[in-house]
């Protein structure tokens, strides 16, 4: 797309500016309740002392992000007062004047500058970055995959959240580890944890990696651990960095004796196993299996219809999903499953660390494992796996293949986030844009060695097209729309769950089988 | 990456930005009693659906011509009728006679926007892609870049998807016409252009180049032999197309006359509002509107328009090739815009479209684009509440074309075709570096326009001259347009055609 002769980095700015223009055009698009959530946080951080932040409950959208994010909102609120002072009043629920919308949208767009910088740093970490022409350069492809990421655009700039900024911090921290600037990386990650605690899911990867590859300064020749090389200084420094970040963030609240209150806001365990719309994970498959068993059971007179829990038969997806045949799942069970799912990966990088790339792979597995087995997972959490995986995708063929499957199904599963007719064309167009780009560019990048996807995978991905047609165009015209309004959502999440599970398994295989990355490069 | 994927990415980007602009307001949103062009289009659907054909253009009890009466040619009316059938299917309230006046709702807006997108995909975008594929210079990458620039051209996007009109239909049809002529399918080309003419009378701006090109081609083949036969075929095509389009109105001689009367409302005066053409700018010095009688005004504007078209048309007649044809298109549309009777500010879009896209050097294109844009569109779009998409899309376009086609470095004298000026100026100013002067002028104009548009949006004009800023903007643009028309005429008349285009036309 860009001028073919440029050797400099100007294409990067062109891509960044281009996507920013697109984001600006979306200012007037639909925004979800998250818009009101963030407006409320702006208001309460602006008008109340910090001591009341985690107690304030005028709006139902109470502050449930860690303190650093609250301070970020506090900073924003000072700029917000130049736009419209009314948005900073806690009592003005659902306030959305044009100036408020403009300010909030612009704040997301401007905060993405962090993301741009992080992407630029990530591009520098690529192993091989030669390409005869621009469109075939790995760094160019990576930049587009990250900056023009479909999920980020629709979640941040239509649905409304600050993920771009947060992922910017995450990617920057990853890039710092690639550049062997581990202290900075650790600092950035602990800041990230204090901005949004969902990143706790990938903390194990960080912990093991830093301990193994940084605190132990040397490995044996075969890559196994050399116990004597342990550096206490490094461990203490790391500990100080992390602890001081946390004390800056949580310290004041601990001093005020509010820690239990803060934690109860951050971890609300009252929610159900699945979100209203099932995220495409194991539990979606579990639920559908349960449903299938119960229907079959009723049909073959094995179960009594009157004894079944009501919700399971109405077809509605209420928050508390009662399983009728299979055992119900408790939060503890999901936690155990999550830990079990990531343990092998952690063991693997402990024994054969495989450098920063091994760490990144482990990080993606942690993100994906928690997505697959976690309690009350949001479909948006899939981005935590897709974005870091983009880095690997431009470097190896197998990862490119996993990336394609995961990104297409994961992004498609975000479609129900935007349910308004007005946004229907834009989400389809943007997904096509991203998918066509990633398919063709990765195909060109790994030209040698035939097709990236095998026929089965390609058929599965093509199956998304009829699925979309049925869910958005055909189904609303049928009579079932009234009786089973949630059926399309269920279909979507189950179909996507298959792809995500498949990608997860493949990713695991790639981690456990790739013996040594250095060997792989030589053979390529 | 393969070309098909690059082209499809361009199309997707174009469509995405179109739909994103459509989230914004439209002309006359929530402004009773007259609303705006959006309501006009909806009203036409209502009228064409509910009334018999012979009432469409007449003032009857059911058809109040003072409330957005139909004043576009029959093809627009048929298009409205088709849309009305779909609308009826979706929600009968949208096209109910009388009761639906001023109907506004979110879903109706969606429907209207979707109709624009549909025609765009059907007519305009394929034409653009084919055009870039066949008639752009350079490598396939450059073709893709040009396609992207054309598809993201903000003028059209903002007017069609913001303000609300169906310009992409008439422009797309005209582009099909150009494609037809370029590929040597003269009959197809004239058919497409006749359709464009029957969709929007504004396409008359380009009719003379089409006519001259085809006639010149026939003359070249020999008017007594094959050429005559060809000419007869072309005229037959045009006549039959016209007859088919006007069929329902041919039963009664009163009908076509009334339609023509609606299409060319000479009663509305020489100009309206602030347009950057000659009359409006002269009006600052001399009050022409009151000084001269209506007939004299009409005659004067007709004579001047003709005077400015004739040279380029005659040249085209004698040398009918594609390069000359493109230049003649630009010259004729500029001449019409500057001198003809009753010009809308939006009609500069047409001239601008050809100027910006038919393969002239980028530097000029951008210049042109800027003036068109900063001038005519700003007040209109601000009125419609489209300031945000206006700023975003025009900045994006400017940046994109500057970046993709990296302009200013390469705007050499050769490319600007300044040879003529050189010859003229060499006598008295031998050391003048023309291209540098033009570059400086470009930046100067850019700054002047930015300042002016900023002031006209955010500053209150002095009480004595409430129209100060619009008048300043339109005079400045007028001067530039005048410069452009002289320049393009000189290029067309004096310079031998380029080698590249020679190759292409063979």
Short mmCIF file of N, CA and C in Angstrom, two decimals, chain B residues 390-502:
data_model
loop_
_atom_site.label_atom_id
_atom_site.label_comp_id
_atom_site.label_asym_id
_atom_site.label_seq_id
_atom_site.Cartn_x
_atom_site.Cartn_y
_atom_site.Cartn_z
N UNK B 390 -15.08 16.05 8.11
CA UNK B 390 -14.44 16.90 7.11
C UNK B 390 -12.96 17.05 7.41
N UNK B 391 -12.67 17.41 8.63
CA UNK B 391 -11.27 17.61 9.00
C UNK B 391 -10.50 16.30 8.86
N UNK B 392 -11.08 15.24 9.39
CA UNK B 392 -10.36 13.96 9.42
C UNK B 392 -10.11 13.44 8.02
N UNK B 393 -11.17 13.40 7.19
CA UNK B 393 -10.97 12.80 5.87
C UNK B 393 -10.07 13.66 5.01
N UNK B 394 -10.19 14.99 5.11
CA UNK B 394 -9.32 15.76 4.22
C UNK B 394 -7.87 15.70 4.66
N UNK B 395 -7.65 15.71 5.98
CA UNK B 395 -6.27 15.54 6.42
C UNK B 395 -5.73 14.19 5.99
N UNK B 396 -6.56 13.16 6.15
CA UNK B 396 -6.13 11.82 5.77
C UNK B 396 -5.79 11.76 4.30
N UNK B 397 -6.64 12.36 3.49
CA UNK B 397 -6.41 12.32 2.05
C UNK B 397 -5.14 13.07 1.67
N UNK B 398 -5.01 14.25 2.23
CA UNK B 398 -3.82 15.05 1.94
C UNK B 398 -2.56 14.29 2.29
N UNK B 399 -2.58 13.75 3.49
CA UNK B 399 -1.42 13.04 3.98
C UNK B 399 -1.14 11.82 3.11
N UNK B 400 -2.19 11.09 2.83
CA UNK B 400 -2.05 9.86 2.07
C UNK B 400 -1.48 10.14 0.69
N UNK B 401 -2.05 11.16 0.02
CA UNK B 401 -1.55 11.35 -1.34
C UNK B 401 -0.15 11.93 -1.30
N UNK B 402 0.13 12.78 -0.34
CA UNK B 402 1.50 13.29 -0.23
C UNK B 402 2.47 12.14 0.02
N UNK B 403 2.04 11.22 0.88
CA UNK B 403 2.93 10.15 1.25
C UNK B 403 3.08 9.13 0.14
N UNK B 404 1.92 8.66 -0.34
CA UNK B 404 1.96 7.57 -1.32
C UNK B 404 2.62 7.99 -2.61
N UNK B 405 2.26 9.15 -3.07
CA UNK B 405 2.75 9.52 -4.38
C UNK B 405 3.87 10.52 -4.24
N UNK B 406 4.46 10.56 -3.09
CA UNK B 406 5.45 11.53 -2.63
C UNK B 406 5.69 12.68 -3.60
N UNK B 407 4.93 13.71 -3.34
CA UNK B 407 4.71 14.72 -4.34
C UNK B 407 5.82 15.72 -4.53
N UNK B 408 6.02 16.49 -3.50
CA UNK B 408 6.70 17.75 -3.74
C UNK B 408 8.12 17.59 -4.27
N UNK B 409 8.74 16.48 -3.92
CA UNK B 409 10.09 16.28 -4.44
C UNK B 409 10.10 16.21 -5.96
N UNK B 410 9.10 15.57 -6.48
CA UNK B 410 9.18 15.23 -7.89
C UNK B 410 8.43 16.19 -8.80
N UNK B 411 7.95 17.27 -8.24
CA UNK B 411 7.21 18.17 -9.11
C UNK B 411 8.18 19.02 -9.92
N UNK B 412 8.82 18.37 -10.86
CA UNK B 412 9.78 19.08 -11.68
C UNK B 412 9.05 19.91 -12.71
N UNK B 413 9.80 20.75 -13.35
CA UNK B 413 9.17 21.60 -14.35
C UNK B 413 8.60 20.76 -15.48
N UNK B 414 9.34 19.71 -15.77
CA UNK B 414 8.86 18.87 -16.87
C UNK B 414 7.49 18.32 -16.53
N UNK B 415 7.37 17.88 -15.28
CA UNK B 415 6.12 17.24 -14.91
C UNK B 415 4.98 18.24 -14.85
N UNK B 416 5.30 19.43 -14.45
CA UNK B 416 4.25 20.45 -14.40
C UNK B 416 3.94 20.98 -15.79
N UNK B 417 4.67 20.55 -16.74
CA UNK B 417 4.52 21.00 -18.12
C UNK B 417 4.59 22.53 -18.20
N UNK B 418 5.69 23.01 -17.66
CA UNK B 418 5.83 24.46 -17.62
C UNK B 418 6.66 24.98 -18.78
N UNK B 419 6.91 24.12 -19.73
CA UNK B 419 7.74 24.53 -20.86
C UNK B 419 7.27 25.83 -21.48
N UNK B 420 5.97 25.94 -21.57
CA UNK B 420 5.41 27.13 -22.20
C UNK B 420 5.77 28.39 -21.43
N UNK B 421 5.57 28.27 -20.13
CA UNK B 421 5.86 29.45 -19.32
C UNK B 421 7.33 29.82 -19.44
N UNK B 422 8.13 28.78 -19.49
CA UNK B 422 9.56 29.02 -19.61
C UNK B 422 9.85 29.87 -20.82
N UNK B 423 9.27 29.44 -21.92
CA UNK B 423 9.53 30.18 -23.16
C UNK B 423 9.10 31.63 -23.01
N UNK B 424 7.96 31.81 -22.37
CA UNK B 424 7.44 33.16 -22.23
C UNK B 424 8.32 34.00 -21.30
N UNK B 425 8.70 33.36 -20.19
CA UNK B 425 9.39 34.16 -19.17
C UNK B 425 10.88 34.33 -19.45
N UNK B 426 11.41 33.46 -20.28
CA UNK B 426 12.86 33.48 -20.46
C UNK B 426 13.35 34.83 -20.95
N UNK B 427 12.52 35.52 -21.71
CA UNK B 427 12.95 36.79 -22.28
C UNK B 427 13.27 37.83 -21.22
N UNK B 428 12.38 37.95 -20.29
CA UNK B 428 12.66 39.03 -19.33
C UNK B 428 13.11 38.56 -17.95
N UNK B 429 12.90 37.32 -17.60
CA UNK B 429 13.38 36.88 -16.29
C UNK B 429 14.18 35.60 -16.45
N UNK B 430 15.37 35.69 -16.91
CA UNK B 430 16.09 34.48 -17.30
C UNK B 430 16.43 33.56 -16.13
N UNK B 431 16.58 34.10 -14.92
CA UNK B 431 17.07 33.24 -13.84
C UNK B 431 15.96 32.74 -12.92
N UNK B 432 14.73 32.84 -13.38
CA UNK B 432 13.62 32.48 -12.51
C UNK B 432 13.49 30.97 -12.39
N UNK B 433 13.39 30.49 -11.15
CA UNK B 433 13.15 29.06 -10.97
C UNK B 433 11.66 28.85 -10.73
N UNK B 434 10.99 28.46 -11.79
CA UNK B 434 9.54 28.41 -11.72
C UNK B 434 9.01 27.38 -10.74
N UNK B 435 9.66 26.21 -10.75
CA UNK B 435 9.08 25.16 -9.90
C UNK B 435 9.21 25.53 -8.43
N UNK B 436 10.30 26.24 -8.11
CA UNK B 436 10.44 26.65 -6.71
C UNK B 436 9.37 27.68 -6.35
N UNK B 437 9.13 28.59 -7.27
CA UNK B 437 8.09 29.58 -7.01
C UNK B 437 6.75 28.90 -6.78
N UNK B 438 6.49 27.92 -7.62
CA UNK B 438 5.20 27.24 -7.48
C UNK B 438 5.11 26.51 -6.16
N UNK B 439 6.20 25.90 -5.75
CA UNK B 439 6.18 25.22 -4.46
C UNK B 439 5.90 26.20 -3.33
N UNK B 440 6.60 27.34 -3.41
CA UNK B 440 6.35 28.34 -2.37
C UNK B 440 4.91 28.79 -2.39
N UNK B 441 4.42 28.98 -3.58
CA UNK B 441 3.05 29.43 -3.70
C UNK B 441 2.09 28.39 -3.12
N UNK B 442 2.44 27.15 -3.35
CA UNK B 442 1.60 26.07 -2.82
C UNK B 442 1.49 26.18 -1.30
N UNK B 443 2.65 26.33 -0.66
CA UNK B 443 2.61 26.41 0.80
C UNK B 443 1.92 27.68 1.26
N UNK B 444 2.16 28.74 0.51
CA UNK B 444 1.49 29.99 0.86
C UNK B 444 -0.02 29.82 0.80
N UNK B 445 -0.48 29.22 -0.30
CA UNK B 445 -1.92 29.02 -0.45
C UNK B 445 -2.46 28.14 0.65
N UNK B 446 -1.67 27.11 0.97
CA UNK B 446 -2.09 26.18 2.01
C UNK B 446 -2.31 26.92 3.32
N UNK B 447 -1.33 27.73 3.69
CA UNK B 447 -1.43 28.45 4.95
C UNK B 447 -2.59 29.43 4.90
N UNK B 448 -2.71 30.15 3.78
CA UNK B 448 -3.79 31.13 3.68
C UNK B 448 -5.13 30.45 3.86
N UNK B 449 -5.29 29.31 3.21
CA UNK B 449 -6.57 28.62 3.29
C UNK B 449 -6.83 28.09 4.69
N UNK B 450 -5.78 27.56 5.30
CA UNK B 450 -5.96 27.04 6.66
C UNK B 450 -6.38 28.15 7.59
N UNK B 451 -5.71 29.29 7.48
CA UNK B 451 -6.04 30.42 8.34
C UNK B 451 -7.48 30.87 8.09
N UNK B 452 -7.82 30.98 6.82
CA UNK B 452 -9.16 31.46 6.49
C UNK B 452 -10.23 30.50 6.99
N UNK B 453 -9.98 29.22 6.79
CA UNK B 453 -11.04 28.30 7.22
C UNK B 453 -11.14 28.27 8.73
N UNK B 454 -9.99 28.41 9.38
CA UNK B 454 -10.03 28.48 10.84
C UNK B 454 -10.84 29.68 11.29
N UNK B 455 -10.54 30.83 10.70
CA UNK B 455 -11.26 32.03 11.14
C UNK B 455 -12.74 31.92 10.84
N UNK B 456 -13.07 31.34 9.69
CA UNK B 456 -14.49 31.33 9.37
C UNK B 456 -15.27 30.36 10.24
N UNK B 457 -14.58 29.39 10.81
CA UNK B 457 -15.31 28.48 11.68
C UNK B 457 -15.35 29.01 13.11
N UNK B 458 -14.23 29.54 13.60
CA UNK B 458 -14.17 29.85 15.02
C UNK B 458 -14.25 31.34 15.39
N UNK B 459 -14.08 32.21 14.40
CA UNK B 459 -14.09 33.62 14.77
C UNK B 459 -15.36 34.30 14.31
N UNK B 460 -15.80 35.27 15.08
CA UNK B 460 -16.94 36.07 14.68
C UNK B 460 -16.48 37.12 13.69
N UNK B 461 -17.15 37.27 12.55
CA UNK B 461 -16.76 38.33 11.63
C UNK B 461 -17.16 39.70 12.19
N UNK B 462 -16.47 40.77 11.76
CA UNK B 462 -16.83 42.10 12.23
C UNK B 462 -18.28 42.44 11.85
N UNK B 463 -18.92 43.18 12.71
CA UNK B 463 -20.35 43.42 12.54
C UNK B 463 -20.66 44.12 11.22
N UNK B 464 -19.72 44.93 10.76
CA UNK B 464 -19.97 45.69 9.53
C UNK B 464 -20.08 44.77 8.31
N UNK B 465 -19.22 43.77 8.28
CA UNK B 465 -19.22 42.85 7.13
C UNK B 465 -19.50 41.43 7.61
N UNK B 466 -20.74 41.08 7.74
CA UNK B 466 -21.03 39.74 8.28
C UNK B 466 -20.56 38.61 7.36
N UNK B 467 -20.44 38.92 6.05
CA UNK B 467 -20.06 37.88 5.11
C UNK B 467 -18.58 37.93 4.76
N UNK B 468 -17.81 38.62 5.58
CA UNK B 468 -16.42 38.88 5.21
C UNK B 468 -15.65 37.61 4.87
N UNK B 469 -15.69 36.63 5.78
CA UNK B 469 -14.86 35.44 5.60
C UNK B 469 -15.29 34.61 4.39
N UNK B 470 -16.58 34.30 4.25
CA UNK B 470 -16.98 33.54 3.06
C UNK B 470 -16.58 34.24 1.77
N UNK B 471 -16.74 35.57 1.73
CA UNK B 471 -16.40 36.29 0.51
C UNK B 471 -14.90 36.19 0.25
N UNK B 472 -14.13 36.38 1.29
CA UNK B 472 -12.67 36.26 1.13
C UNK B 472 -12.30 34.89 0.61
N UNK B 473 -12.88 33.86 1.23
CA UNK B 473 -12.57 32.49 0.82
C UNK B 473 -12.94 32.30 -0.63
N UNK B 474 -14.13 32.77 -1.01
CA UNK B 474 -14.56 32.47 -2.37
C UNK B 474 -13.76 33.27 -3.39
N UNK B 475 -13.36 34.51 -3.03
CA UNK B 475 -12.55 35.26 -4.00
C UNK B 475 -11.18 34.61 -4.17
N UNK B 476 -10.60 34.21 -3.05
CA UNK B 476 -9.29 33.58 -3.14
C UNK B 476 -9.36 32.31 -4.01
N UNK B 477 -10.41 31.53 -3.76
CA UNK B 477 -10.53 30.30 -4.56
C UNK B 477 -10.80 30.64 -6.01
N UNK B 478 -11.61 31.65 -6.22
CA UNK B 478 -11.91 32.02 -7.60
C UNK B 478 -10.64 32.35 -8.36
N UNK B 479 -9.77 33.13 -7.72
CA UNK B 479 -8.53 33.50 -8.40
C UNK B 479 -7.73 32.26 -8.76
N UNK B 480 -7.72 31.30 -7.83
CA UNK B 480 -6.99 30.07 -8.12
C UNK B 480 -7.62 29.30 -9.26
N UNK B 481 -8.94 29.21 -9.23
CA UNK B 481 -9.61 28.49 -10.31
C UNK B 481 -9.33 29.14 -11.65
N UNK B 482 -9.33 30.45 -11.64
CA UNK B 482 -9.07 31.17 -12.89
C UNK B 482 -7.66 30.82 -13.38
N UNK B 483 -6.73 30.83 -12.44
CA UNK B 483 -5.37 30.44 -12.80
C UNK B 483 -5.33 29.04 -13.38
N UNK B 484 -6.08 28.15 -12.75
CA UNK B 484 -6.10 26.76 -13.21
C UNK B 484 -6.63 26.64 -14.62
N UNK B 485 -7.72 27.35 -14.89
CA UNK B 485 -8.33 27.16 -16.21
C UNK B 485 -7.39 27.70 -17.28
N UNK B 486 -6.72 28.81 -16.98
CA UNK B 486 -5.79 29.34 -17.97
C UNK B 486 -4.64 28.37 -18.19
N UNK B 487 -4.14 27.85 -17.07
CA UNK B 487 -3.02 26.92 -17.15
C UNK B 487 -3.40 25.68 -17.95
N UNK B 488 -4.54 25.09 -17.60
CA UNK B 488 -4.92 23.85 -18.29
C UNK B 488 -5.19 24.10 -19.77
N UNK B 489 -5.75 25.26 -20.08
CA UNK B 489 -5.97 25.57 -21.49
C UNK B 489 -4.65 25.68 -22.22
N UNK B 490 -3.70 26.35 -21.57
CA UNK B 490 -2.40 26.50 -22.21
C UNK B 490 -1.76 25.14 -22.45
N UNK B 491 -1.84 24.28 -21.41
CA UNK B 491 -1.26 22.96 -21.55
C UNK B 491 -1.89 22.23 -22.72
N UNK B 492 -3.21 22.32 -22.78
CA UNK B 492 -3.89 21.56 -23.83
C UNK B 492 -3.58 22.12 -25.22
N UNK B 493 -3.53 23.45 -25.31
CA UNK B 493 -3.40 24.03 -26.64
C UNK B 493 -1.97 24.01 -27.15
N UNK B 494 -1.02 24.21 -26.26
CA UNK B 494 0.33 24.48 -26.75
C UNK B 494 1.26 23.30 -26.71
N UNK B 495 1.00 22.38 -25.80
CA UNK B 495 2.01 21.35 -25.64
C UNK B 495 1.68 20.11 -26.45
N UNK B 496 2.64 19.55 -27.10
CA UNK B 496 2.39 18.26 -27.74
C UNK B 496 2.15 17.23 -26.66
N UNK B 497 1.37 16.22 -26.97
CA UNK B 497 1.03 15.26 -25.93
C UNK B 497 2.26 14.48 -25.49
N UNK B 498 2.12 13.91 -24.29
CA UNK B 498 3.25 13.19 -23.73
C UNK B 498 3.47 11.89 -24.47
N UNK B 499 4.68 11.39 -24.33
CA UNK B 499 4.98 10.13 -25.00
C UNK B 499 4.18 8.99 -24.41
N UNK B 500 4.08 9.00 -23.10
CA UNK B 500 3.40 7.90 -22.42
C UNK B 500 1.97 7.76 -22.91
N UNK B 501 1.28 8.90 -22.93
CA UNK B 501 -0.12 8.81 -23.29
C UNK B 501 -0.27 8.45 -24.77
N UNK B 502 0.74 8.81 -25.54
CA UNK B 502 0.71 8.45 -26.94
C UNK B 502 0.70 6.92 -27.07
#
